[in-house]
Amino acid sequence: MENKTVYLNGQYLPLNEAKISVLDRGFLFGDGVYEVIPSYSGHLFHFQDHLKRLENSLAAIRLSNPHTSEQWLEILTPLLDANFDQYIYLQITRGTAEKRDHAFPSNTPATVFAMCSNIVPLPGLNAGVKAISMDDSRWKLCNVKAITLLGNILHRQEAIDQDCTEALLVKDGFVTEGAASNVFAVIDGVLCTPPKGNDILPGITRDVILDIARRNNIPCREEKISFAALQTASEIWVTSSTREIIPVVELDSRIVSDGKPGPVWQIMNQLFQDYKQSLL
Ligand code: PDD
């Protein structure tokens, strides 16, 4: 195991020395939230947006933010290495109570953990990936970035088992998002993505893409996408902080358009890379 330095409850220490109690509520109940923040050449990407989403996730589970944004920056910066594209994983749980009890403990400090990993792009991602569709089996608070990810994990694993990269989730006939990504589709020449709400995580990459599209006069809409419409899309993408914008070239064993990343993806991917560079 790589023995990098991680942050745990006020201390920097080697990964293999970072230990928490088995009574931690993250371990016992999945009672916590997390963030994944990319860092390019040592610069955290859209840091304030990630912190805002963290604040919303914490509020949704009734946990107060243990740090100010200045403190977060101070905590996370030493973990970064400017020589690599990386991502910070940070997790906050409701801490370690004296006994296992579903009810919130009182006066228990949160557990705060953060580590940094290099972003290693999967080979061939830009050539496009295969995806399956699945009935969205998750809960009703998908807007909260909760560490309780069993639903997402089972969906993703089903995709992997079928030699695919991502599972696109469908609820009541409408696409929500991927198991660990947001979904975009080009339908009748318009770039569409499902609207924010409790059915999806409000992805930071999603927001950046919409912003780039609007600034570059690429027609786009936030609207519900029926599964039937998705099947007619000329392009499908999945987006996330760690994988950016990945074209889906095969859905449920059916080729999307000509089976190659489409022209809108080519344009958006370039604009996205240029935008990343412009922030350095
Ligand atoms: N996941 N939807 C879900 C369910 C996700 O898990 C993610 C990202 C996204 C995209 O959000 P963003 O663009 O802010 O990364 C959407 C991260 C990368 C993860 O769990 O590792």
Coordinates of C-alpha atoms and ligand atoms in Angstrom, one line a residue:
M1 CA 0.0 0.0 0.0
E2 CA 1.3 3.5 -0.9
N3 CA 2.2 5.1 2.4
K4 CA 1.4 8.7 1.5
T5 CA 0.6 11.4 4.1
V6 CA -3.0 11.9 4.9
Y7 CA -4.9 14.2 7.2
L8 CA -7.0 12.9 10.1
N9 CA -8.5 15.0 12.9
G10 CA -5.9 17.7 13.0
Q11 CA -2.9 15.5 12.3
Y12 CA -0.8 14.7 9.2
L13 CA 0.3 11.1 9.3
P14 CA 1.3 8.2 7.1
L15 CA -1.7 6.5 5.6
N16 CA -1.0 3.2 7.4
E17 CA -1.0 5.0 10.7
A18 CA -4.3 6.8 10.2
K19 CA -6.8 4.9 12.3
I20 CA -10.4 5.4 13.5
S21 CA -12.5 3.6 16.1
V22 CA -14.8 0.8 15.0
L23 CA -17.5 2.8 16.8
D24 CA -17.1 5.7 14.3
R25 CA -20.5 6.4 12.9
G26 CA -19.1 6.5 9.4
F27 CA -18.1 2.8 9.8
L28 CA -21.2 1.7 11.6
F29 CA -23.9 3.6 9.8
G30 CA -22.4 5.3 6.8
D31 CA -23.3 8.5 8.7
G32 CA -21.2 11.1 6.9
V33 CA -20.6 13.1 3.8
Y34 CA -17.7 13.6 1.4
E35 CA -16.3 15.7 -1.4
V36 CA -14.0 14.9 -4.3
I37 CA -12.1 18.0 -5.5
P38 CA -9.7 17.9 -8.4
S39 CA -6.4 19.8 -8.3
Y40 CA -4.5 20.7 -11.4
S41 CA -0.8 21.7 -11.0
G42 CA -1.5 22.3 -7.3
H43 CA -4.6 24.5 -7.9
L44 CA -7.9 23.2 -6.4
F45 CA -10.5 23.4 -9.2
H46 CA -13.7 25.4 -8.3
F47 CA -12.8 25.0 -4.6
Q48 CA -15.5 27.4 -3.3
D49 CA -18.1 25.5 -5.3
H50 CA -17.0 22.2 -3.8
L51 CA -17.1 23.8 -0.3
K52 CA -20.6 25.1 -0.9
R53 CA -21.8 21.7 -1.9
L54 CA -20.1 20.2 1.2
E55 CA -21.9 22.8 3.3
N56 CA -25.2 21.8 1.7
S57 CA -24.5 18.1 2.3
L58 CA -23.6 18.8 6.0
A59 CA -26.7 20.8 6.5
A60 CA -28.8 18.0 5.0
I61 CA -27.5 15.5 7.5
R62 CA -27.6 18.1 10.4
L63 CA -23.9 18.2 11.0
S64 CA -22.1 21.6 11.4
N65 CA -19.1 22.3 9.3
P66 CA -16.1 21.8 11.5
H67 CA -14.0 24.3 9.5
T68 CA -14.2 27.6 7.7
S69 CA -13.2 27.7 4.0
E70 CA -9.8 29.3 5.0
Q71 CA -9.2 26.5 7.4
W72 CA -10.1 23.9 4.8
L73 CA -7.6 25.4 2.4
E74 CA -5.0 25.4 5.0
I75 CA -5.7 21.7 5.8
L76 CA -5.8 20.5 2.2
T77 CA -2.9 22.5 0.7
P78 CA -0.1 20.4 2.3
L79 CA -1.5 17.2 0.7
L80 CA -1.2 18.6 -2.8
D81 CA 1.7 18.0 -5.2
A82 CA 1.9 20.6 -8.0
N83 CA 3.6 18.1 -10.3
F84 CA 0.5 16.0 -10.8
D85 CA -3.2 16.2 -11.6
Q86 CA -4.8 15.0 -8.4
Y87 CA -7.9 14.9 -6.4
I88 CA -8.6 15.4 -2.8
Y89 CA -11.0 13.0 -1.1
L90 CA -12.4 14.5 2.1
Q91 CA -14.8 12.9 4.4
I92 CA -16.6 14.0 7.5
T93 CA -18.5 11.6 9.8
R94 CA -20.6 12.2 12.9
G95 CA -17.7 10.9 14.9
T96 CA -17.3 8.2 17.5
A97 CA -20.1 7.7 20.0
E98 CA -19.7 5.6 23.1
K99 CA -22.2 3.0 21.9
R100 CA -24.0 2.0 18.7
D101 CA -27.3 3.9 18.6
H102 CA -29.1 5.2 15.6
A103 CA -29.9 8.5 17.3
F104 CA -27.4 11.3 17.0
P105 CA -24.9 11.3 19.9
S106 CA -24.5 14.6 21.7
N107 CA -21.2 16.5 22.0
T108 CA -19.3 14.1 19.8
P109 CA -16.7 15.8 17.6
A110 CA -16.9 14.9 13.9
T111 CA -14.2 12.7 12.3
V112 CA -12.4 14.6 9.5
F113 CA -10.3 12.7 7.0
A114 CA -8.6 13.9 3.8
M115 CA -6.2 12.4 1.4
C116 CA -4.9 13.2 -2.1
S117 CA -4.5 10.8 -5.0
N118 CA -3.2 11.2 -8.5
I119 CA -5.7 11.3 -11.3
V120 CA -4.7 8.4 -13.6
P121 CA -6.9 8.5 -16.7
L122 CA -8.2 5.1 -17.8
P123 CA -6.6 4.3 -21.1
G124 CA -8.9 4.8 -24.1
L125 CA -11.4 7.0 -22.2
N126 CA -11.4 9.6 -25.0
A127 CA -12.3 6.9 -27.5
G128 CA -15.6 6.5 -25.6
V129 CA -16.9 3.9 -23.2
K130 CA -19.8 1.4 -23.0
A131 CA -22.6 1.9 -20.6
I132 CA -25.7 0.0 -19.4
S133 CA -29.0 1.5 -18.2
M134 CA -30.5 0.3 -14.9
D135 CA -33.5 1.1 -12.8
D136 CA -32.3 3.7 -10.2
S137 CA -32.5 1.8 -6.9
R138 CA -31.1 4.6 -4.7
W139 CA -32.8 6.6 -2.0
K140 CA -34.5 10.0 -2.2
L141 CA -31.6 12.3 -1.2
C142 CA -29.3 11.8 -4.1
N143 CA -28.4 15.5 -4.0
V144 CA -26.5 14.8 -0.7
K145 CA -23.0 13.6 -1.2
A146 CA -23.4 11.0 1.4
I147 CA -20.7 8.3 2.1
T148 CA -23.6 5.8 2.2
L149 CA -23.0 4.6 -1.4
L150 CA -24.2 1.0 -1.5
G151 CA -26.8 1.8 -4.2
N152 CA -24.2 3.5 -6.4
I153 CA -21.6 0.7 -5.8
L154 CA -24.0 -2.0 -6.8
H155 CA -25.0 -0.1 -10.0
R156 CA -21.4 0.5 -10.9
Q157 CA -20.4 -3.1 -10.3
E158 CA -23.3 -4.3 -12.5
A159 CA -21.8 -2.2 -15.3
I160 CA -18.3 -3.5 -14.7
D161 CA -19.7 -7.1 -14.7
Q162 CA -21.2 -6.4 -18.1
D163 CA -17.8 -5.1 -19.4
C164 CA -19.1 -1.5 -19.3
T165 CA -17.7 1.6 -17.6
E166 CA -20.8 3.2 -16.2
A167 CA -24.5 2.5 -15.3
L168 CA -26.9 5.2 -16.4
L169 CA -29.8 5.3 -14.0
V170 CA -33.4 5.6 -14.9
K171 CA -36.2 6.5 -12.5
D172 CA -39.9 6.5 -13.6
G173 CA -38.9 6.5 -17.2
F174 CA -36.4 9.4 -16.9
V175 CA -32.7 9.4 -16.8
T176 CA -31.3 10.7 -13.5
E177 CA -27.4 10.3 -13.6
G178 CA -24.7 7.8 -13.7
A179 CA -23.6 5.6 -10.7
A180 CA -20.8 8.1 -10.1
S181 CA -21.3 10.8 -12.7
N182 CA -23.8 13.2 -14.3
V183 CA -25.3 12.5 -17.7
F184 CA -25.5 14.8 -20.8
A185 CA -27.1 13.9 -24.1
V186 CA -27.2 15.7 -27.4
I187 CA -30.9 15.4 -28.6
D188 CA -32.0 17.2 -31.8
G189 CA -28.8 19.2 -31.7
V190 CA -29.4 20.5 -28.1
L191 CA -27.1 19.6 -25.2
C192 CA -29.4 18.4 -22.5
T193 CA -28.9 17.3 -18.9
P194 CA -31.4 16.5 -16.2
P195 CA -32.3 19.4 -13.9
K196 CA -31.0 19.6 -10.3
G197 CA -33.2 18.2 -7.6
N198 CA -33.2 15.3 -5.2
D199 CA -32.7 12.7 -7.9
I200 CA -29.1 13.8 -8.8
L201 CA -25.9 15.0 -7.3
P202 CA -25.4 18.6 -8.4
G203 CA -22.1 17.9 -10.1
I204 CA -19.5 20.7 -10.2
T205 CA -18.3 19.4 -13.6
R206 CA -21.9 19.5 -14.8
D207 CA -22.2 23.2 -13.8
V208 CA -18.8 24.1 -15.4
I209 CA -19.9 22.4 -18.7
L210 CA -23.3 24.3 -18.7
D211 CA -21.5 27.5 -18.1
I212 CA -19.0 26.8 -20.9
A213 CA -21.8 25.9 -23.3
R214 CA -23.7 29.1 -22.5
R215 CA -20.6 31.3 -22.9
N216 CA -19.9 29.7 -26.3
N217 CA -23.4 29.7 -27.7
I218 CA -23.7 25.9 -27.7
P219 CA -27.5 25.3 -27.4
C220 CA -28.1 23.6 -24.0
R221 CA -31.0 22.9 -21.7
E222 CA -31.5 21.6 -18.2
E223 CA -34.5 19.3 -18.7
K224 CA -35.8 15.9 -17.9
I225 CA -34.6 13.3 -20.4
S226 CA -36.9 10.3 -21.0
F227 CA -35.2 7.0 -21.5
A228 CA -36.8 6.9 -24.9
A229 CA -35.2 10.2 -25.8
L230 CA -31.8 9.1 -24.5
Q231 CA -32.0 6.1 -26.9
T232 CA -32.3 8.6 -29.8
A233 CA -29.5 10.9 -28.7
S234 CA -26.7 11.6 -31.1
E235 CA -24.2 11.9 -28.2
I236 CA -24.2 10.8 -24.6
W237 CA -21.6 11.8 -22.1
V238 CA -20.9 11.1 -18.4
T239 CA -19.1 13.7 -16.4
S240 CA -17.3 13.8 -13.0
S241 CA -14.4 15.5 -11.3
T242 CA -12.1 12.6 -11.7
R243 CA -12.9 11.6 -15.3
E244 CA -14.1 15.0 -16.7
I245 CA -16.2 14.4 -19.8
I246 CA -16.4 10.8 -21.1
P247 CA -18.3 10.0 -24.3
V248 CA -20.6 7.0 -24.2
V249 CA -20.4 5.3 -27.5
E250 CA -22.5 2.2 -26.7
L251 CA -25.6 2.0 -24.5
D252 CA -27.1 -1.4 -23.7
S253 CA -25.1 -3.0 -26.6
R254 CA -26.5 -0.4 -29.1
I255 CA -24.0 1.8 -30.8
V256 CA -24.6 5.6 -30.3
S257 CA -24.5 7.4 -33.7
D258 CA -21.4 6.0 -35.4
G259 CA -19.8 4.6 -32.3
K260 CA -17.2 7.4 -32.0
P261 CA -17.1 10.5 -29.7
G262 CA -19.3 13.1 -31.4
P263 CA -18.6 16.6 -32.7
V264 CA -20.2 18.4 -29.7
W265 CA -18.0 16.3 -27.3
Q266 CA -14.9 17.2 -29.4
I267 CA -15.7 20.9 -29.0
M268 CA -16.7 20.8 -25.4
N269 CA -13.8 18.7 -24.3
Q270 CA -11.4 21.2 -25.9
L271 CA -13.2 24.1 -24.3
F272 CA -13.0 22.3 -21.0
Q273 CA -9.3 21.7 -21.3
D274 CA -8.7 25.3 -22.3
Y275 CA -10.8 26.5 -19.4
K276 CA -8.8 24.3 -16.9
Q277 CA -5.5 25.8 -18.3
S278 CA -6.9 29.4 -18.1
L279 CA -7.3 28.9 -14.3
L280 CA -3.7 28.0 -13.7
Ligands
PDD1 N1 -18.5 11.3 -7.8 N2 -23.2 12.0 -9.5 C1 -22.7 11.1 -8.7 C2 -23.6 10.0 -8.1 C3 -21.3 11.1 -8.4 O1 -20.8 10.2 -7.5 C4 -20.5 12.1 -9.0 C5 -19.0 12.2 -8.7 C6 -21.1 13.0 -9.9 C7 -20.3 14.1 -10.5 O2 -20.0 15.2 -9.6 P1 -18.7 16.1 -9.8 O3 -18.7 16.6 -11.2 O4 -18.9 17.2 -8.8 O5 -17.5 15.2 -9.5 C8 -22.4 12.9 -10.1 C9 -17.1 11.4 -7.3 C10 -16.1 11.7 -8.4 C11 -16.8 10.1 -6.5 O6 -17.7 9.7 -5.8 O7 -15.7 9.7 -6.5

